[in-house]
Amino acid sequence: MERTLVAFIALCSALFPLGAEESEFDRLEHQTLALMGAGQWEEAGQMAQQAGALAEATYGKDDSRLVRPLLCLARSYFEQRQYDRAERAGQRALAIAERSPKASSTTTVMVLVYRGRLHRWHDEYGKAEEELRQAFDLLQAQPSPDDRWAIRVRLDLATALREIGKFHEPKALIGRALEVAERAFGPSSGQAAEALTALGLLEMAQRNPDLAEPSLRRALAIREAASSASSPSPPVANVLETLGGCCAQQNRLEEAEVLCRRALAIREESLGTAHVVTVRTICELGSICSMQGKHEEAEQLYRQGLVICEKSFPDSEPMADCLGRLGEALYTQRRYEEAASLFERGRTLCENQPSCTPMLPYFLRYLGGTYAWLPDRRGEAETPLRRAIQLYGNTEPPQPLEVARTKCVLARLYTTLHQDDRSLPLYEEAVPALEEGLGSGPWEVISAGQSLADLHHRAGRHREARELEKRFGVSPQTQQHRQQARIWTAVASGLLLLLGIGGYLARRRQRQPAFSLPVAS
């Protein structure tokens, strides 16, 4: 999710102007913004707290001049994945802004945008869309809306729609935001780069990396031109990481790894190793290595990220992410006992930390799938899988694709337990949902379709099975069984042929007269 604070600060400066006597407050605020621009979120948060304390001591706890440092503080907490603190600071800023006698329609837009972001942080995408549409309508009603807000509202609404799988409207919103950015700030502005990055992310979400790459390349050129060659800025790393993901979608994994390593080097130089954003980039690099089959290197990267999380920000969303990625790496290597322990840790973390709750069904699915491979724990696999299906179905909005994936895992468990009557209906529900969400090309769709065909064969429904095999091909297990059947058929035919030849020769001997030597006269 793309986020910027510049528009908030610019708007607040216009709404709540500072006097000349407030130079100390102004100095603290500018230092806060400089630290945020450098990606030093912890230091920026401390500076914002100082600015807020000064404003509160001088003007009172409900004065409008508290809005700016509170928004800065909320952003710094968010970037450090301290969501509860971010929400408290943001809600206080919103309450003060709403009560301000100087509030205008633009202030209301600011309030609605921030509320929309809060809903997105909690995966409440329907509520986020509602708040952002209200902000968009208010902005449209203004005779001359602020250009920064015209960009910001459109990009936030496009991102919220993209995250719930609505792809048509966001393209128009981002296109209009890009037009405003180029007209108001220039084609090489940071606002234009942000809109181009949003456009690339939208195309990537639709699995169109070829269309995403030109936008991301242009955004990267803008960011690099605005950055120092000796010390690239965090925005450069953001685009490099996104472009690396785009190359990975195109299966250009070596290029993706190079881009991600460049992003990681910038993160480590500008933010340090023990930073939440650095950990995210480490994990992305690990994913690209894993896609290349470099499982040991991927495991080392995930362990590096996990160690940082355990020391610097335990019991957080980044730590849950590291646990999940490392567990997947071990699962891929068939180290199921180790993987299960990591997924159990992730499940416990998600159950106890509200900020990690959205990841709970993910851990439950992998935990159940891992238990299914462990004979002594196979009986425990069904419960977490059933719970994951329920949670995925109850999210806002529901996630039918993840429900289908989890049903496939549960169906495989029942197949392993020779309970085809329970496995068959799950595959029948899952395969159409997988096709709708992913198309018929990906391997997980083909595998599910082939498994369903095998079950139909075993149930004597050969016609349905053959129809599925026309769409998805024949499963490796069925191919193996058919090859074995052909071999045994050939062997049996050979034996029958030999027996037939032997019988023919025996009968022929019986019909021939006995041979005798002529008698000498």
Coordinates of C-alpha atoms in Angstrom, one line a residue:
M1 CA 0.0 0.0 0.0
E2 CA 1.5 3.3 -1.1
R3 CA 1.4 6.0 1.5
T4 CA 2.7 9.6 1.6
L5 CA 2.7 12.2 4.3
V6 CA 3.6 15.2 2.3
A7 CA 0.0 16.0 1.4
F8 CA -1.0 15.8 5.1
I9 CA 1.7 18.2 6.1
A10 CA 1.0 20.6 3.2
L11 CA -2.7 20.7 4.0
C12 CA -2.2 21.1 7.7
S13 CA 0.2 24.0 7.1
A14 CA -2.5 25.7 5.0
L15 CA -5.2 25.1 7.5
F16 CA -3.3 25.9 10.7
P17 CA -0.6 28.5 9.9
L18 CA 2.3 29.0 12.3
G19 CA 3.4 32.3 13.7
A20 CA 6.9 33.6 13.7
E21 CA 7.2 33.0 17.5
E22 CA 6.8 29.3 16.9
S23 CA 10.3 28.8 15.5
E24 CA 11.2 26.0 17.9
F25 CA 8.1 24.0 16.9
D26 CA 8.8 24.8 13.3
R27 CA 12.3 23.5 13.6
L28 CA 11.2 20.2 15.3
E29 CA 8.6 19.7 12.5
H30 CA 11.2 20.2 9.7
Q31 CA 13.6 17.8 11.4
T32 CA 10.8 15.3 11.7
L33 CA 10.0 15.6 8.0
A34 CA 13.7 15.3 7.1
L35 CA 14.0 12.1 9.1
M36 CA 10.9 10.7 7.5
G37 CA 12.2 11.5 4.1
A38 CA 15.3 9.5 4.9
G39 CA 13.2 6.6 6.1
Q40 CA 14.4 6.9 9.7
W41 CA 11.0 6.2 11.2
E42 CA 12.0 5.6 14.8
E43 CA 14.0 8.9 15.1
A44 CA 11.2 10.7 13.2
G45 CA 8.7 9.4 15.7
Q46 CA 10.8 10.7 18.6
M47 CA 11.1 14.1 17.0
A48 CA 7.3 14.2 16.4
Q49 CA 6.7 13.4 20.0
Q50 CA 8.9 16.3 21.0
A51 CA 7.0 18.6 18.7
G52 CA 3.6 17.4 20.0
A53 CA 4.7 17.8 23.6
L54 CA 5.8 21.4 22.9
A55 CA 2.5 22.2 21.1
E56 CA 0.5 20.7 23.9
A57 CA 2.4 22.5 26.6
T58 CA 2.1 25.8 24.9
Y59 CA -1.4 25.7 23.4
G60 CA -3.3 23.0 25.1
K61 CA -4.1 19.3 24.4
D62 CA -6.9 20.0 21.9
D63 CA -5.2 22.8 19.9
S64 CA -5.2 22.4 16.1
R65 CA -1.4 22.7 16.0
L66 CA -1.1 19.2 17.4
V67 CA -2.6 17.7 14.2
R68 CA 0.7 17.8 12.2
P69 CA 3.0 16.1 14.8
L70 CA 0.3 13.5 15.6
L71 CA 0.0 12.5 11.9
C72 CA 3.8 12.3 11.6
L73 CA 3.8 10.1 14.7
A74 CA 1.1 7.9 13.4
R75 CA 3.0 7.4 10.1
S76 CA 6.2 6.6 12.0
Y77 CA 4.4 4.0 14.1
F78 CA 2.8 2.5 11.0
E79 CA 6.1 2.1 9.2
Q80 CA 7.5 0.3 12.3
R81 CA 4.4 -2.0 12.2
Q82 CA 3.2 -0.7 15.6
Y83 CA -0.4 -0.5 14.3
D84 CA -2.2 0.0 17.7
R85 CA 0.0 3.0 18.5
A86 CA -0.4 4.3 14.9
E87 CA -4.2 4.1 15.2
R88 CA -4.3 5.9 18.6
A89 CA -2.2 8.8 17.3
G90 CA -4.1 9.0 14.1
Q91 CA -7.5 9.0 15.8
R92 CA -6.5 11.8 18.1
A93 CA -5.3 13.9 15.2
L94 CA -8.6 13.3 13.4
A95 CA -10.6 14.2 16.5
I96 CA -8.7 17.5 16.9
A97 CA -9.0 18.3 13.2
E98 CA -12.8 17.7 13.2
R99 CA -13.3 19.9 16.2
S100 CA -11.2 22.8 14.8
P101 CA -13.2 25.9 14.0
K102 CA -11.1 26.4 10.9
A103 CA -12.2 23.1 9.5
S104 CA -13.2 23.1 5.8
S105 CA -14.2 20.6 3.2
T106 CA -10.6 19.9 2.6
T107 CA -10.1 19.1 6.3
T108 CA -13.0 16.6 6.0
V109 CA -11.2 15.1 3.0
M110 CA -8.1 14.7 5.1
V111 CA -10.2 13.0 7.9
L112 CA -11.9 10.6 5.5
V113 CA -8.6 9.7 3.8
Y114 CA -7.0 8.9 7.1
R115 CA -10.0 6.9 8.2
G116 CA -9.8 5.0 5.0
R117 CA -6.2 4.1 5.7
L118 CA -7.0 3.0 9.2
H119 CA -9.6 0.6 7.7
R120 CA -7.1 -0.7 5.2
W121 CA -4.6 -1.4 8.0
H122 CA -7.2 -3.6 9.6
D123 CA -8.2 -5.3 6.3
E124 CA -11.6 -3.7 6.4
Y125 CA -11.6 -2.9 2.7
G126 CA -15.3 -2.3 2.3
K127 CA -15.3 0.4 5.0
A128 CA -12.1 1.9 3.5
E129 CA -13.7 2.1 0.1
E130 CA -16.8 3.9 1.6
E131 CA -14.7 6.5 3.4
L132 CA -12.4 7.1 0.3
R133 CA -15.4 7.5 -2.0
Q134 CA -16.8 10.2 0.3
A135 CA -13.5 12.0 0.2
F136 CA -13.4 11.7 -3.6
D137 CA -16.9 13.1 -3.9
L138 CA -16.1 16.0 -1.7
L139 CA -13.0 16.7 -3.6
Q140 CA -14.9 16.6 -6.9
A141 CA -17.4 19.2 -5.5
Q142 CA -14.7 21.7 -4.8
P143 CA -14.3 24.5 -7.4
S144 CA -10.5 24.3 -7.3
P145 CA -9.3 21.3 -5.3
D146 CA -5.8 21.1 -4.0
D147 CA -3.6 19.2 -6.6
R148 CA -1.8 17.2 -3.9
W149 CA -5.1 16.0 -2.5
A150 CA -6.5 15.3 -6.0
I151 CA -3.6 12.9 -6.5
R152 CA -3.6 11.5 -3.0
V153 CA -7.3 10.6 -2.9
R154 CA -7.3 9.0 -6.3
L155 CA -4.3 6.9 -5.5
D156 CA -5.6 5.8 -2.1
L157 CA -9.0 4.9 -3.6
A158 CA -7.3 3.0 -6.5
T159 CA -5.2 1.0 -4.0
A160 CA -8.2 0.1 -1.8
L161 CA -10.1 -1.1 -4.9
R162 CA -7.1 -3.0 -6.2
E163 CA -6.7 -4.8 -2.9
I164 CA -10.3 -6.2 -3.2
G165 CA -9.8 -7.3 -6.8
K166 CA -11.6 -4.4 -8.5
F167 CA -9.3 -3.6 -11.4
H168 CA -11.3 -1.6 -13.9
E169 CA -12.0 1.7 -12.0
P170 CA -8.5 2.0 -10.5
K171 CA -6.8 2.3 -13.9
A172 CA -8.9 5.4 -14.7
L173 CA -8.2 6.9 -11.2
I174 CA -4.5 6.4 -11.5
G175 CA -4.4 7.7 -15.0
R176 CA -6.2 10.9 -13.8
A177 CA -3.8 11.2 -10.8
L178 CA -0.8 10.9 -13.2
E179 CA -2.3 13.7 -15.5
V180 CA -2.7 16.0 -12.5
A181 CA 0.8 15.2 -11.2
E182 CA 2.4 15.9 -14.6
R183 CA 0.5 19.1 -15.1
A184 CA 0.9 20.5 -11.6
F185 CA 4.4 19.2 -10.6
G186 CA 6.0 18.1 -13.8
P187 CA 6.6 14.7 -15.5
S188 CA 9.7 14.1 -13.5
S189 CA 8.1 14.9 -10.1
G190 CA 7.9 12.5 -7.1
Q191 CA 4.1 12.7 -7.4
A192 CA 4.3 11.4 -11.0
A193 CA 6.7 8.6 -9.9
E194 CA 4.2 7.6 -7.2
A195 CA 1.4 7.4 -9.7
L196 CA 3.5 5.4 -12.1
T197 CA 4.4 2.9 -9.3
A198 CA 0.7 2.6 -8.5
L199 CA 0.0 1.8 -12.1
G200 CA 2.7 -0.8 -12.2
L201 CA 1.3 -2.4 -9.0
L202 CA -2.2 -2.5 -10.5
E203 CA -0.9 -4.3 -13.7
M204 CA 1.1 -6.8 -11.5
A205 CA -2.1 -7.5 -9.5
Q206 CA -3.7 -8.5 -12.8
R207 CA -0.7 -10.7 -13.8
N208 CA 0.3 -8.3 -16.6
P209 CA 4.0 -7.8 -15.8
D210 CA 4.7 -6.8 -19.4
L211 CA 2.4 -3.8 -19.1
A212 CA 3.7 -3.0 -15.6
E213 CA 7.3 -2.8 -16.4
P214 CA 7.4 0.4 -18.6
S215 CA 5.6 2.3 -15.8
L216 CA 8.0 1.0 -13.2
R217 CA 11.1 1.7 -15.3
R218 CA 10.0 5.3 -15.8
A219 CA 9.3 5.6 -12.0
L220 CA 12.7 4.3 -11.3
A221 CA 14.4 6.7 -13.6
I222 CA 12.5 9.6 -11.9
R223 CA 13.5 8.5 -8.5
E224 CA 17.1 7.9 -9.4
A225 CA 17.4 11.3 -11.1
A226 CA 16.1 12.9 -7.9
S227 CA 18.4 10.9 -5.7
S228 CA 22.1 11.2 -5.0
A229 CA 24.2 8.7 -6.9
S230 CA 26.5 8.1 -3.9
S231 CA 23.6 7.7 -1.5
P232 CA 20.3 6.5 -3.1
S233 CA 17.1 7.3 -1.3
P234 CA 14.5 4.9 0.1
P235 CA 12.0 5.8 -2.7
V236 CA 14.6 4.3 -5.1
A237 CA 14.7 1.1 -3.1
N238 CA 10.8 1.0 -3.1
V239 CA 10.7 1.0 -6.9
L240 CA 13.6 -1.4 -7.3
E241 CA 11.9 -3.9 -5.0
T242 CA 8.6 -3.5 -7.0
L243 CA 10.4 -3.9 -10.3
G244 CA 12.1 -7.0 -9.0
G245 CA 8.7 -8.5 -8.2
C246 CA 7.6 -7.6 -11.8
C247 CA 10.6 -9.4 -13.3
A248 CA 9.9 -12.4 -11.0
Q249 CA 6.4 -12.6 -12.5
Q250 CA 8.0 -12.7 -15.9
N251 CA 10.3 -15.5 -14.7
R252 CA 13.4 -13.3 -15.2
L253 CA 14.6 -14.4 -11.8
E254 CA 18.3 -13.5 -12.1
E255 CA 17.4 -9.9 -13.0
A256 CA 14.8 -9.9 -10.2
E257 CA 17.5 -11.0 -7.8
V258 CA 19.9 -8.2 -8.9
L259 CA 17.2 -5.6 -8.5
C260 CA 16.2 -6.9 -5.0
R261 CA 19.9 -7.0 -3.9
R262 CA 20.3 -3.3 -5.0
A263 CA 17.2 -2.4 -3.0
L264 CA 18.5 -4.3 0.1
A265 CA 21.9 -2.5 -0.1
I266 CA 20.1 0.9 -0.1
R267 CA 17.9 -0.2 2.8
E268 CA 20.9 -1.4 4.9
E269 CA 22.8 1.8 4.1
S270 CA 19.9 4.3 4.8
L271 CA 17.9 2.4 7.5
G272 CA 20.4 -0.1 9.0
T273 CA 20.0 -3.8 9.2
A274 CA 17.7 -3.9 12.2
H275 CA 14.8 -2.1 10.6
V276 CA 11.4 -3.4 9.7
V277 CA 11.6 -2.3 6.0
T278 CA 15.0 -3.9 5.7
V279 CA 13.6 -7.1 7.0
R280 CA 10.8 -7.0 4.4
T281 CA 13.3 -6.6 1.6
I282 CA 15.4 -9.5 3.0
C283 CA 12.3 -11.7 2.9
E284 CA 11.5 -10.6 -0.7
L285 CA 15.0 -11.5 -1.7
G286 CA 14.6 -14.9 0.0
S287 CA 11.4 -15.5 -2.0
I288 CA 13.2 -14.8 -5.3
C289 CA 16.1 -17.1 -4.3
S290 CA 13.6 -19.8 -3.4
M291 CA 11.9 -19.5 -6.9
Q292 CA 15.3 -20.1 -8.4
G293 CA 15.7 -23.3 -6.4
K294 CA 18.3 -21.7 -4.1
H295 CA 16.5 -23.1 -1.0
E296 CA 19.5 -23.1 1.3
E297 CA 20.3 -19.4 0.5
A298 CA 16.6 -18.5 0.9
E299 CA 16.5 -20.3 4.3
Q300 CA 19.6 -18.3 5.4
L301 CA 17.9 -15.0 4.5
Y302 CA 14.7 -15.9 6.2
R303 CA 16.6 -16.9 9.4
Q304 CA 18.5 -13.6 9.2
G305 CA 15.2 -11.7 9.1
L306 CA 13.7 -13.8 11.9
V307 CA 16.8 -13.1 14.2
I308 CA 16.4 -9.3 13.5
C309 CA 12.7 -9.5 14.4
E310 CA 13.3 -11.5 17.6
K311 CA 15.8 -8.9 18.8
S312 CA 14.3 -5.6 17.6
F313 CA 10.5 -6.1 17.2
P314 CA 9.3 -9.4 18.6
D315 CA 5.6 -10.4 18.4
S316 CA 5.0 -8.2 15.4
E317 CA 3.6 -8.6 11.9
P318 CA 7.1 -8.7 10.3
M319 CA 8.1 -11.6 12.7
A320 CA 4.9 -13.5 11.7
D321 CA 5.9 -12.9 8.0
C322 CA 9.4 -14.3 8.6
L323 CA 8.0 -17.3 10.5
G324 CA 5.7 -18.1 7.6
R325 CA 8.3 -17.7 4.9
L326 CA 10.9 -19.8 6.8
G327 CA 8.3 -22.5 7.4
E328 CA 7.4 -22.6 3.7
A329 CA 11.1 -23.0 2.8
L330 CA 11.5 -25.9 5.2
Y331 CA 8.2 -27.4 4.0
T332 CA 9.5 -27.3 0.4
Q333 CA 12.6 -29.2 1.6
R334 CA 10.3 -31.8 3.3
R335 CA 11.6 -30.9 6.7
Y336 CA 8.1 -31.2 8.1
E337 CA 8.9 -31.4 11.8
E338 CA 10.8 -28.1 11.7
A339 CA 8.2 -26.4 9.5
A340 CA 5.4 -27.5 11.9
S341 CA 7.1 -25.9 14.9
L342 CA 7.4 -22.6 13.0
F343 CA 3.8 -22.6 11.8
E344 CA 2.7 -23.3 15.4
R345 CA 4.7 -20.3 16.6
G346 CA 3.0 -18.2 13.9
R347 CA -0.4 -19.4 14.9
T348 CA 0.2 -18.5 18.5
L349 CA 1.5 -15.1 17.6
C350 CA -1.5 -14.4 15.4
E351 CA -3.9 -15.5 18.1
N352 CA -2.3 -13.2 20.7
Q353 CA -1.4 -10.1 18.6
P354 CA -4.3 -8.2 16.9
S355 CA -2.0 -6.7 14.2
C356 CA -1.1 -10.3 13.1
T357 CA -4.6 -11.7 13.1
P358 CA -5.1 -11.4 9.3
M359 CA -2.3 -14.0 8.9
L360 CA -4.0 -16.6 11.2
P361 CA -5.8 -18.5 8.4
Y362 CA -2.5 -18.7 6.4
F363 CA -0.7 -20.3 9.4
L364 CA -3.6 -22.7 10.0
R365 CA -3.6 -23.9 6.4
Y366 CA 0.1 -24.5 6.3
L367 CA 0.0 -26.1 9.8
G368 CA -2.7 -28.5 8.7
G369 CA -0.9 -29.3 5.4
T370 CA 2.3 -30.0 7.4
Y371 CA 0.5 -32.3 9.9
A372 CA -0.9 -34.3 6.9
W373 CA 2.7 -35.3 6.0
L374 CA 3.5 -36.5 9.6
P375 CA 1.9 -39.9 10.3
D376 CA 1.9 -39.4 14.0
R377 CA 0.2 -36.0 13.7
R378 CA -2.1 -36.6 10.7
G379 CA -5.1 -36.9 13.0
E380 CA -4.6 -33.2 14.1
A381 CA -4.6 -31.9 10.5
E382 CA -8.3 -31.6 9.9
T383 CA -9.1 -29.1 12.7
P384 CA -6.8 -26.2 11.6
L385 CA -7.8 -26.7 8.0
R386 CA -11.5 -26.5 8.7
R387 CA -10.9 -23.4 10.8
A388 CA -8.8 -21.8 8.0
I389 CA -11.7 -22.3 5.6
Q390 CA -14.1 -20.7 7.9
L391 CA -11.8 -17.7 8.6
Y392 CA -11.1 -17.1 4.9
G393 CA -14.8 -17.2 4.1
N394 CA -15.6 -14.7 6.9
T395 CA -13.0 -12.0 6.0
E396 CA -14.1 -8.7 4.5
P397 CA -14.3 -9.2 1.6
P398 CA -14.4 -13.1 1.5
Q399 CA -11.4 -14.7 -0.1
P400 CA -12.8 -17.5 -2.3
L401 CA -9.4 -18.3 -3.9
E402 CA -7.8 -18.9 -0.5
V403 CA -10.9 -21.0 0.6
A404 CA -10.4 -23.1 -2.6
R405 CA -6.7 -23.6 -1.9
T406 CA -7.4 -24.7 1.6
K407 CA -10.1 -27.1 0.5
C408 CA -7.6 -28.7 -1.8
V409 CA -5.2 -29.3 1.1
L410 CA -8.0 -30.8 3.1
A411 CA -9.1 -32.9 0.1
R412 CA -5.5 -34.3 -0.2
L413 CA -5.6 -35.2 3.5
Y414 CA -8.8 -37.2 3.0
T415 CA -7.3 -38.9 -0.1
T416 CA -4.3 -39.9 2.0
L417 CA -6.7 -41.3 4.6
H418 CA -8.5 -43.3 1.8
Q419 CA -11.7 -41.2 2.4
D420 CA -12.6 -40.5 -1.2
D421 CA -16.2 -39.8 -0.4
R422 CA -15.1 -36.8 1.6
S423 CA -12.4 -35.7 -0.7
L424 CA -14.5 -35.7 -3.9
P425 CA -17.0 -32.9 -3.0
L426 CA -14.2 -30.7 -1.8
Y427 CA -12.3 -30.9 -5.1
E428 CA -15.6 -30.4 -7.0
E429 CA -16.1 -27.1 -5.1
A430 CA -12.4 -26.0 -5.3
V431 CA -11.5 -26.6 -8.9
P432 CA -14.1 -24.1 -10.4
A433 CA -13.0 -21.4 -7.9
L434 CA -9.4 -22.0 -8.7
E435 CA -10.1 -21.7 -12.4
E436 CA -12.0 -18.5 -11.9
G437 CA -9.3 -16.9 -9.8
L438 CA -6.2 -18.1 -11.5
G439 CA -7.2 -19.4 -14.9
S440 CA -6.5 -23.0 -16.1
G441 CA -2.7 -22.6 -16.7
P442 CA -1.1 -22.5 -13.2
W443 CA 0.2 -25.8 -11.9
E444 CA -2.0 -25.8 -8.7
V445 CA -5.1 -25.6 -10.9
I446 CA -3.9 -28.4 -13.1
S447 CA -3.0 -30.6 -10.1
A448 CA -6.4 -30.1 -8.5
G449 CA -8.2 -30.9 -11.8
Q450 CA -6.1 -34.0 -12.2
S451 CA -6.8 -35.1 -8.7
L452 CA -10.5 -34.7 -9.2
A453 CA -10.3 -36.8 -12.4
D454 CA -8.5 -39.6 -10.5
L455 CA -11.3 -39.6 -7.9
H456 CA -14.0 -39.8 -10.6
H457 CA -12.1 -42.8 -12.1
R458 CA -12.0 -44.5 -8.7
A459 CA -15.7 -43.8 -8.2
G460 CA -16.5 -45.4 -11.6
R461 CA -17.4 -42.0 -13.2
H462 CA -15.1 -42.5 -16.2
R463 CA -17.0 -40.1 -18.5
E464 CA -16.6 -37.2 -16.1
A465 CA -13.0 -38.2 -15.5
R466 CA -12.2 -38.1 -19.2
E467 CA -13.8 -34.7 -19.6
L468 CA -11.5 -33.4 -16.9
E469 CA -8.4 -35.1 -18.4
K470 CA -9.2 -33.2 -21.7
R471 CA -8.9 -29.9 -19.8
F472 CA -6.1 -30.6 -17.3
G473 CA -4.3 -33.6 -18.7
V474 CA -3.6 -37.0 -17.0
S475 CA -2.1 -37.0 -13.5
P476 CA 1.3 -38.5 -13.0
Q477 CA -0.2 -41.2 -10.8
T478 CA -2.7 -42.2 -13.5
Q479 CA 0.0 -42.1 -16.1
Q480 CA 2.1 -44.4 -13.9
H481 CA -0.8 -46.8 -13.3
R482 CA -1.6 -46.9 -17.0
Q483 CA 2.0 -47.5 -17.9
Q484 CA 2.1 -50.4 -15.4
A485 CA -1.2 -51.7 -16.8
R486 CA 0.2 -51.6 -20.3
I487 CA 3.3 -53.5 -19.1
W488 CA 1.3 -56.2 -17.4
T489 CA -1.0 -56.4 -20.4
A490 CA 2.0 -57.0 -22.6
V491 CA 3.4 -59.6 -20.3
A492 CA 0.1 -61.4 -20.1
S493 CA -0.3 -61.3 -23.9
G494 CA 3.2 -62.7 -24.2
L495 CA 2.4 -65.5 -21.8
L496 CA -0.8 -66.3 -23.6
L497 CA 1.0 -66.3 -26.9
L498 CA 3.6 -68.7 -25.6
L499 CA 1.0 -71.0 -24.1
G500 CA -0.9 -71.0 -27.4
I501 CA 2.2 -71.8 -29.4
G502 CA 3.1 -74.6 -27.0
G503 CA -0.4 -76.1 -27.3
Y504 CA -0.3 -76.0 -31.0
L505 CA 3.0 -77.8 -31.2
A506 CA 1.7 -80.5 -28.7
R507 CA -1.4 -81.1 -30.8
R508 CA 0.6 -81.3 -34.0
R509 CA 2.9 -84.0 -32.5
Q510 CA -0.1 -86.1 -31.5
R511 CA -1.5 -86.1 -35.1
Q512 CA 1.8 -87.1 -36.8
P513 CA 2.5 -91.0 -37.1
A514 CA 5.4 -92.4 -35.2
F515 CA 8.6 -92.3 -37.1
S516 CA 10.3 -95.8 -37.7
L517 CA 13.4 -96.9 -39.5
P518 CA 13.0 -99.0 -42.6
V519 CA 13.5 -102.7 -42.1
A520 CA 16.4 -104.3 -44.1
S521 CA 15.3 -107.0 -46.5

